[in-house]
Short mmCIF file of C-alpha atoms in Angstrom, two decimals:
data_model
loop_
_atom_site.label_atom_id
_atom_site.label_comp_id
_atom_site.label_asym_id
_atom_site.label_seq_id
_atom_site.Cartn_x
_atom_site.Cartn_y
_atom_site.Cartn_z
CA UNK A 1 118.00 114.07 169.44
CA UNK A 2 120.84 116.70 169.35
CA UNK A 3 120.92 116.10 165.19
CA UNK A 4 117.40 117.52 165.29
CA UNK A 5 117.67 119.98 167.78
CA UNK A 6 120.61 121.28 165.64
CA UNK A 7 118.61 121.27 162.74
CA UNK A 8 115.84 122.93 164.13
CA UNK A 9 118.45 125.82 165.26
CA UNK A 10 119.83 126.20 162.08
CA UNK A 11 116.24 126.74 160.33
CA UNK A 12 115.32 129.03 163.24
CA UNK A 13 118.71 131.16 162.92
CA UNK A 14 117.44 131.22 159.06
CA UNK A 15 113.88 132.49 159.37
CA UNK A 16 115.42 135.06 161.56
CA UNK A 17 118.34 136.07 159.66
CA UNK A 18 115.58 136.69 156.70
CA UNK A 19 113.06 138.49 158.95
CA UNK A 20 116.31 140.94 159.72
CA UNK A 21 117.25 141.30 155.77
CA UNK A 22 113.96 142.12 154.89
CA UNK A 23 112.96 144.56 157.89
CA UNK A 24 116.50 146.29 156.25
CA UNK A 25 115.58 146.18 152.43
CA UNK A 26 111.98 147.33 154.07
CA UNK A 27 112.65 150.01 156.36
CA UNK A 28 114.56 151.81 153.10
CA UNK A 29 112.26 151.08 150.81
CA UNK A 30 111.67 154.74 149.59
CA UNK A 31 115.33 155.61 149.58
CA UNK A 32 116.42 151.56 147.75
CA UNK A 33 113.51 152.75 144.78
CA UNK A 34 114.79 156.06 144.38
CA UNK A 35 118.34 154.96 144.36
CA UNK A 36 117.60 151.92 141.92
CA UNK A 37 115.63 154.25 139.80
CA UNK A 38 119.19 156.79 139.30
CA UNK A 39 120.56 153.35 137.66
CA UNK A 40 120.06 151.50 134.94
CA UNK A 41 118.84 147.38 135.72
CA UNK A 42 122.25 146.41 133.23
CA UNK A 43 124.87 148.36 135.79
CA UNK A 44 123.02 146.99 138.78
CA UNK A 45 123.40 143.21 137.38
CA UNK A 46 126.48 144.32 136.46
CA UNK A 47 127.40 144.97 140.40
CA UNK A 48 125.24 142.37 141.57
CA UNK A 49 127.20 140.01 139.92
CA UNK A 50 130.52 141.35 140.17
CA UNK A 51 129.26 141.23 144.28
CA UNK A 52 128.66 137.72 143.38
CA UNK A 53 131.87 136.44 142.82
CA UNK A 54 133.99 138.28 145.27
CA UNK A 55 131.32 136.54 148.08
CA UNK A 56 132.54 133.49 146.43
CA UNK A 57 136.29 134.48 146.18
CA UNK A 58 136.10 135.06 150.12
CA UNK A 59 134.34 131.29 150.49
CA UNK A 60 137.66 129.86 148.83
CA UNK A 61 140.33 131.81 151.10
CA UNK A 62 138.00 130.25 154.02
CA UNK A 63 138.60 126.56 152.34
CA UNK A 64 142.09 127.18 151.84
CA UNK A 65 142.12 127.83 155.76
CA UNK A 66 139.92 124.80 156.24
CA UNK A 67 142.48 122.83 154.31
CA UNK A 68 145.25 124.18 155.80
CA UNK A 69 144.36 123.00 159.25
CA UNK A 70 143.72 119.44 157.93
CA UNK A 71 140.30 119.58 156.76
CA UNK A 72 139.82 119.98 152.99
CA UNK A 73 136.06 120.27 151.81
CA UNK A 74 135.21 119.35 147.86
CA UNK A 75 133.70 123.02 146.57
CA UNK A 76 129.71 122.14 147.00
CA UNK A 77 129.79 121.27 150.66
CA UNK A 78 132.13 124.47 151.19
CA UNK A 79 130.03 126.57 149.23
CA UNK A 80 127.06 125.43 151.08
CA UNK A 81 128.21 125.89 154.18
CA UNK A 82 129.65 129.03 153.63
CA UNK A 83 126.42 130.51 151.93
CA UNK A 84 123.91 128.80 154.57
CA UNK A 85 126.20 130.43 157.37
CA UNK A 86 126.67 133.69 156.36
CA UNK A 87 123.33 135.11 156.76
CA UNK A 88 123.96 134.43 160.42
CA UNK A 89 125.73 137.64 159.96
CA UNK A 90 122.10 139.59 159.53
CA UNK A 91 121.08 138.41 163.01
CA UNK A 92 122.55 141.22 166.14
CA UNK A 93 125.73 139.79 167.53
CA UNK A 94 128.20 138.37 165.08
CA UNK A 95 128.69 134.92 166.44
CA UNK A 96 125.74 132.96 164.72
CA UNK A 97 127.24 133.20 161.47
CA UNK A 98 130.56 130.99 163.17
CA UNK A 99 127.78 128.79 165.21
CA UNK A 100 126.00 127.38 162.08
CA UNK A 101 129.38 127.31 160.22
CA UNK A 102 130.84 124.91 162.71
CA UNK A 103 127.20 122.96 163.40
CA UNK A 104 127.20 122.59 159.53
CA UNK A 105 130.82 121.60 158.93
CA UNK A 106 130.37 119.03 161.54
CA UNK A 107 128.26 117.11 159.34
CA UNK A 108 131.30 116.54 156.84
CA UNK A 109 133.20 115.31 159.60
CA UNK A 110 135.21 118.72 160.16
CA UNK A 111 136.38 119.13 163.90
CA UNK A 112 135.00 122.32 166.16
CA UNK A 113 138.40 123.35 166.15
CA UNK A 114 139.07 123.40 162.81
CA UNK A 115 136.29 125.16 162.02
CA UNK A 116 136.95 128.08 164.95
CA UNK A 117 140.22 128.49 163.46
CA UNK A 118 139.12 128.34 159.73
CA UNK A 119 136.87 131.16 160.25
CA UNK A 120 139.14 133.43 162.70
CA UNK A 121 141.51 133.23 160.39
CA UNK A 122 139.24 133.97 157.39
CA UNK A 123 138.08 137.00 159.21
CA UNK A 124 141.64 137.91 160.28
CA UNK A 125 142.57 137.78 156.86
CA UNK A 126 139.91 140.08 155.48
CA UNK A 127 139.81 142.94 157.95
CA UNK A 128 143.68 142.87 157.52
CA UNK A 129 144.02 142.86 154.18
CA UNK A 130 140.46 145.52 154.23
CA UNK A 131 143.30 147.96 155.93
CA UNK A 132 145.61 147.17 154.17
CA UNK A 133 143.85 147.96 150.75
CA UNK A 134 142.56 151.31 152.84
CA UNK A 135 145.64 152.37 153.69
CA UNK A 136 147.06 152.08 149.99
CA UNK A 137 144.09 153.83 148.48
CA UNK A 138 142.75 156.40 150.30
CA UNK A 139 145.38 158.80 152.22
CA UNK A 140 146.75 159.60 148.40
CA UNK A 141 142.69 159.55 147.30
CA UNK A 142 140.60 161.19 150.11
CA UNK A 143 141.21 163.75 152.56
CA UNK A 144 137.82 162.87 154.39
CA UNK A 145 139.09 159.55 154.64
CA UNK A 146 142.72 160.38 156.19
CA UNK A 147 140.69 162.95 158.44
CA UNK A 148 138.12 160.88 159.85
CA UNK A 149 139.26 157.60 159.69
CA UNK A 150 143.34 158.34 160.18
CA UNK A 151 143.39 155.88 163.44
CA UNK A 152 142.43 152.55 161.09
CA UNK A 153 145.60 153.16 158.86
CA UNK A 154 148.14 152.28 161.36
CA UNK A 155 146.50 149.06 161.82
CA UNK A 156 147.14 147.65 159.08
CA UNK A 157 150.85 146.54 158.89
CA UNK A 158 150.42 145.17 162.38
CA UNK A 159 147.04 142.87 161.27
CA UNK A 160 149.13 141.70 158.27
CA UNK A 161 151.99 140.81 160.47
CA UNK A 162 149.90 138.94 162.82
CA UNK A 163 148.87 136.47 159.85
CA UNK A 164 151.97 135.27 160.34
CA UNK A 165 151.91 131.21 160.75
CA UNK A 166 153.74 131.31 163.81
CA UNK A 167 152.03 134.09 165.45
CA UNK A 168 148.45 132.28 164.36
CA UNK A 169 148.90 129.30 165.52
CA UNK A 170 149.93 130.78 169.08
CA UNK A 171 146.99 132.42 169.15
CA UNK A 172 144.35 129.67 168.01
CA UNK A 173 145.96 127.35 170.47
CA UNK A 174 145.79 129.76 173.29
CA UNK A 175 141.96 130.72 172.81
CA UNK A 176 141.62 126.89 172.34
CA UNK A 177 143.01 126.39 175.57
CA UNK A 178 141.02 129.22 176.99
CA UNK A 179 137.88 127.34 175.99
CA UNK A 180 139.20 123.84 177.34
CA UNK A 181 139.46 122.53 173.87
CA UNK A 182 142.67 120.44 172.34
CA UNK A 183 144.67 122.82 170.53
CA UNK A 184 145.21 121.94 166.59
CA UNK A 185 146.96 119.22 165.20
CA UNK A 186 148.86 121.30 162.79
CA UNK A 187 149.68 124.92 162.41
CA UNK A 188 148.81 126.60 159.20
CA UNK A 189 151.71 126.83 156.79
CA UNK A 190 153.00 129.92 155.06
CA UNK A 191 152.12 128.93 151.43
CA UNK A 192 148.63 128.05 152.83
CA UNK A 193 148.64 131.84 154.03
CA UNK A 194 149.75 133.43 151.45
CA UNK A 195 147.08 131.50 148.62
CA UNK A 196 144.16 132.07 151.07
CA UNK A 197 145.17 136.07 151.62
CA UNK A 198 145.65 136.46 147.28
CA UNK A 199 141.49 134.88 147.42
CA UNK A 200 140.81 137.77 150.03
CA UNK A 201 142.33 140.35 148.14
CA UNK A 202 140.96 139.09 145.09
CA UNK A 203 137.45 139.25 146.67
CA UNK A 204 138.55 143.01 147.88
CA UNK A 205 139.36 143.84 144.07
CA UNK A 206 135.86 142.53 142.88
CA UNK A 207 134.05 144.60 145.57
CA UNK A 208 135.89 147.79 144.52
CA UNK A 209 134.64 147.57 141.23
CA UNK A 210 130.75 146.57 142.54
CA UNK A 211 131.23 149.90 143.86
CA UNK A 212 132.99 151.75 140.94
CA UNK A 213 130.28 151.17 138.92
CA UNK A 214 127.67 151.89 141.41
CA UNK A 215 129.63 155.27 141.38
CA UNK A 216 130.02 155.64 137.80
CA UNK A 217 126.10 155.50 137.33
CA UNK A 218 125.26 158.45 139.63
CA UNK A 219 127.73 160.98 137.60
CA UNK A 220 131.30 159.84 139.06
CA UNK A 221 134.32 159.90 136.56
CA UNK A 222 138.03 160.14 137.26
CA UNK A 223 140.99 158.19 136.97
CA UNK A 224 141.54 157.82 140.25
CA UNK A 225 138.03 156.64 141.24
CA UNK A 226 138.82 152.93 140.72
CA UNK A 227 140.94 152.60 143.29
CA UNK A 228 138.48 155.60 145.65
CA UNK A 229 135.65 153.05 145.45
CA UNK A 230 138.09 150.08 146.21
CA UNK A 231 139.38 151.60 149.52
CA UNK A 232 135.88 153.07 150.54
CA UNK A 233 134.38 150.11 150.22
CA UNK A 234 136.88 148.21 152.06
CA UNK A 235 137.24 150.78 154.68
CA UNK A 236 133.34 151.00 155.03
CA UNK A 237 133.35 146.64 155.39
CA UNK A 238 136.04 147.10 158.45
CA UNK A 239 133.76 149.84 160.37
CA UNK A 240 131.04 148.07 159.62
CA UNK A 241 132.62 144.94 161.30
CA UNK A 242 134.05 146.88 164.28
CA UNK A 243 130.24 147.53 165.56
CA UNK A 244 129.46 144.59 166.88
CA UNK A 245 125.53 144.95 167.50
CA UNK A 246 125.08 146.07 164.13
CA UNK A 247 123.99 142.92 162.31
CA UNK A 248 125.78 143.01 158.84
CA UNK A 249 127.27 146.23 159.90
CA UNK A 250 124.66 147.97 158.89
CA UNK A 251 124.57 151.63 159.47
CA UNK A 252 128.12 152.07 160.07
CA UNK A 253 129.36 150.48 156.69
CA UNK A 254 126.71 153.12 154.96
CA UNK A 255 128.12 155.99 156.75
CA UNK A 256 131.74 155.06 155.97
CA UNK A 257 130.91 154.59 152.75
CA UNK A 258 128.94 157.77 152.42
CA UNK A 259 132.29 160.23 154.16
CA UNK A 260 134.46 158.80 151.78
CA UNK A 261 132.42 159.43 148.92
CA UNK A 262 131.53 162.47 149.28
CA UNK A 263 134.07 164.65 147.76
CA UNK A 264 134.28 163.17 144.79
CA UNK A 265 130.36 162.22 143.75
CA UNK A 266 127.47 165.18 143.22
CA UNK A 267 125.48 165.93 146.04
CA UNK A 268 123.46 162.97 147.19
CA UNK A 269 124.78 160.58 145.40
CA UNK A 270 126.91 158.90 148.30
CA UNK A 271 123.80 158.01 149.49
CA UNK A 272 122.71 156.28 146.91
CA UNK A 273 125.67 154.44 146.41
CA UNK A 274 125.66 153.01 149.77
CA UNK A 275 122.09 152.07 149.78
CA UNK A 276 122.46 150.32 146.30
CA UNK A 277 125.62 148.17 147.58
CA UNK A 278 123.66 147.28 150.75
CA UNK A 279 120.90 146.17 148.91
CA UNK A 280 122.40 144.25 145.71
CA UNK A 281 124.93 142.41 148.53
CA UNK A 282 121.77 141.74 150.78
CA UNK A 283 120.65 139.94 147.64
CA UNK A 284 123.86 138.83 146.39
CA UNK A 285 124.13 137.09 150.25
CA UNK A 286 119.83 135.60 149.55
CA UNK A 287 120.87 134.46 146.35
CA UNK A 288 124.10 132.83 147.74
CA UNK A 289 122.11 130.55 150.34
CA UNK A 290 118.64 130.29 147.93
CA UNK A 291 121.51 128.34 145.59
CA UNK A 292 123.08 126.03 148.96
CA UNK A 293 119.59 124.56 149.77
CA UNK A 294 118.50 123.85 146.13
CA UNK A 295 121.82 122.21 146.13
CA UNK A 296 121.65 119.99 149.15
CA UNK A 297 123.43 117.24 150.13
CA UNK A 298 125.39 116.18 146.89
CA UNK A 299 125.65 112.15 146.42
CA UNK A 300 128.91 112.40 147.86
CA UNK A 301 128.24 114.22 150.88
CA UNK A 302 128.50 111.94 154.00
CA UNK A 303 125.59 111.84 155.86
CA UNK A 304 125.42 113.83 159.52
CA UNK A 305 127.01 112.57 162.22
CA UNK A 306 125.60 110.72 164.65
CA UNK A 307 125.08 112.30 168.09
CA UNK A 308 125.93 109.54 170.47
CA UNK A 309 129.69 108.65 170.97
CA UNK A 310 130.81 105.28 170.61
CA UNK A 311 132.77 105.33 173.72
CA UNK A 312 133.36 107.21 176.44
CA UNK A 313 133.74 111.28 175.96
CA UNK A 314 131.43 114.44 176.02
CA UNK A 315 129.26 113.80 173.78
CA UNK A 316 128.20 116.06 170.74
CA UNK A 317 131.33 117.86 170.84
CA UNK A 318 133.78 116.90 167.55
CA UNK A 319 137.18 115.95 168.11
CA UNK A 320 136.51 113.77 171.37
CA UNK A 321 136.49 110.20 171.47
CA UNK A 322 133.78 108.60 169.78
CA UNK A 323 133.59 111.23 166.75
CA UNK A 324 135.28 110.95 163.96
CA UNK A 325 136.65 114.21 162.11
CA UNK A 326 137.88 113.67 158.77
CA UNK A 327 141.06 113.66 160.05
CA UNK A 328 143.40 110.38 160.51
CA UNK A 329 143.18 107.94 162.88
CA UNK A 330 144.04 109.08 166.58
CA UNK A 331 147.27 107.38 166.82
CA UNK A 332 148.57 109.55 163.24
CA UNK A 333 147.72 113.20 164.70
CA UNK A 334 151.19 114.08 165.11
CA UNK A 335 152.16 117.20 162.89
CA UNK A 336 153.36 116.33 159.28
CA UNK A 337 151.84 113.58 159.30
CA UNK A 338 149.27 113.27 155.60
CA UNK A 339 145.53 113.59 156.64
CA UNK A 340 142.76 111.66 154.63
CA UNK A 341 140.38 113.93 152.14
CA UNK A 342 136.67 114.14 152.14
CA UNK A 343 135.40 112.24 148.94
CA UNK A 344 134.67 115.14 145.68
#
């Protein structure tokens, strides 16, 4: 009964997240068609596809997370849950996104835990390294930047520090604790880190140039723009995040986007920029989950859990007694200790 109420959640939390993204695209119509008209359809497929894989560059830092903590997904499940979740992200409150991600991983046998820390840390990671690609871009780039935004910069080295295994794991087990759950079998590992941070950054490269070209269609040129676009874009993403209610950030990340680029487009263009990203990521995030349900469940997915332990423990939740994760058997969770893989 749970397995269906679950289900029915997740299509729910879809048909809203849609209703959201299209009262968005819908309530700038006007302003999307006049900015889509200012660009040709080859340098917005160019930038919807460049969009296209850093979404997917940030869905492999969140495996390598996933992994790290003992729980490694073959690429379709990871991509599927990944795109499926994320449009949780359109609906006001930024927790439904890491609701369905966890309901969803479930079904492949991945613990609640795991899955909390996955995503913290995959969010950690990319407002850190956001800052951190801010802060090495813009104060030599844009004095509206360094003027307006000045109080983000600072943030940076500390957010990067805190990645730090040590400091991580401290904090996942305390807000584990916190919530009365078991804390994690086994910390995340520095090399594991390091490879899932080079995906985030990677994914922060290939969203700089979405918006380079973006701003190389409305009349900007320079050869410092590159690395303009990389750190607005970035910088917008962060304040975006920081406002909670806004669903996507929507609203913020335009106006970030817009101060930045400002001094260095012609008059109006910001504008457009901003409203093209929003809209050719909006699609970029459609496409994304369109793709996970056409997909499935591959042949070699395991089929969903079942929602009644098999002895005695709360039921429904993963990682209590009676509910497997696709982790080893209880009497092997000691740290170190190899943990079974999830079939390709």
């Amino acid at each position: 009964m749970k397995a269906v109420a679950m289900r029915a959640l997740r299509v729910l939390l879809v048909l809203l997240a849609l209703a959201f993204c299209a009262y968005s695209v819908v309530d700038q119509w006007d302003a999307t068609t006049r900015a889509f008209r200012e660009m040709s359809w080859a340098t917005l497929a160019g930038s919807l596809a460049v969009g296209l894989a850093g979404l997917f560059t940030w869905m492999l830092g969140w495996r390598t997370f996933l992994a790290g903590l003992g729980s490694p997904l073959a690429l379709r499940p990871a991509f599927r849950i990944s795109a499926i979740s994320q449009l949780g992200k359109y609906v006001p409150g930024k927790v439904w996104a890491l609701v369905t991600q966890i309901e969803m991983a479930r079904e492949h046998k991945v613990p609640a835990e795991r899955s909390f820390g996955s995503t913290l840390l995959a969010v950690a990671s990319s407002t850190a390294c956001g800052l951190a690609v801010a802060a090495a871009t813009l104060p030599l780039t844009s004095a509206a930047a360094r003027e307006k935004y000045w109080w983000l910069f600072p943030l940076a080295p500390v957010m990067l520090a805190a990645l730090h295994p040590k400091i991580v794991t401290w904090c996942l087990d305390t807000m584990l604790k916190l919530i009365r759950r078991p804390p994690l079998e086994q910390p995340v590992s520095l090399g594991v880190t390091l490879r899932a941070v080079g995906w985030t950054v990677l994914g922060w490269v290939l969203f700089g140039v979405h918006t380079w070209m973006l701003c190389v269609a409305v009349g900007g040129d320079g050869a410092g723009l590159p690395f303009l676009a990389t750190g607005a874009y970035a910088l917008a993403f962060v304040a975006g995040f920081l406002v909670f209610i806004a669903p996507g950030g929507i609203g913020a990340r335009e106006a970030a986007l817009t101060v930045v680029l400002t001094p260095v487009l012609p008059a109006g263009a910001p504008v457009v920029v901003a409203i093209a990203s929003r809209v050719l990521l909006t699609i970029a995030d459609l496409l994304n989950a369109g793709a996970a349900l056409l997909l499935g469940r591959g042949p070699g997915d395991p089929a969903p859990l079942s929602p009644e332990p098999s002895e005695p423990g709360e039921p429904g939740l993963p990682g209590q007694p009676g509910e497997p994760g696709n982790e080893p058997a209880p009497e092997a969770l000691v740290r170190g200790t190899p943990q079974t893989k999830e079939g390709p």
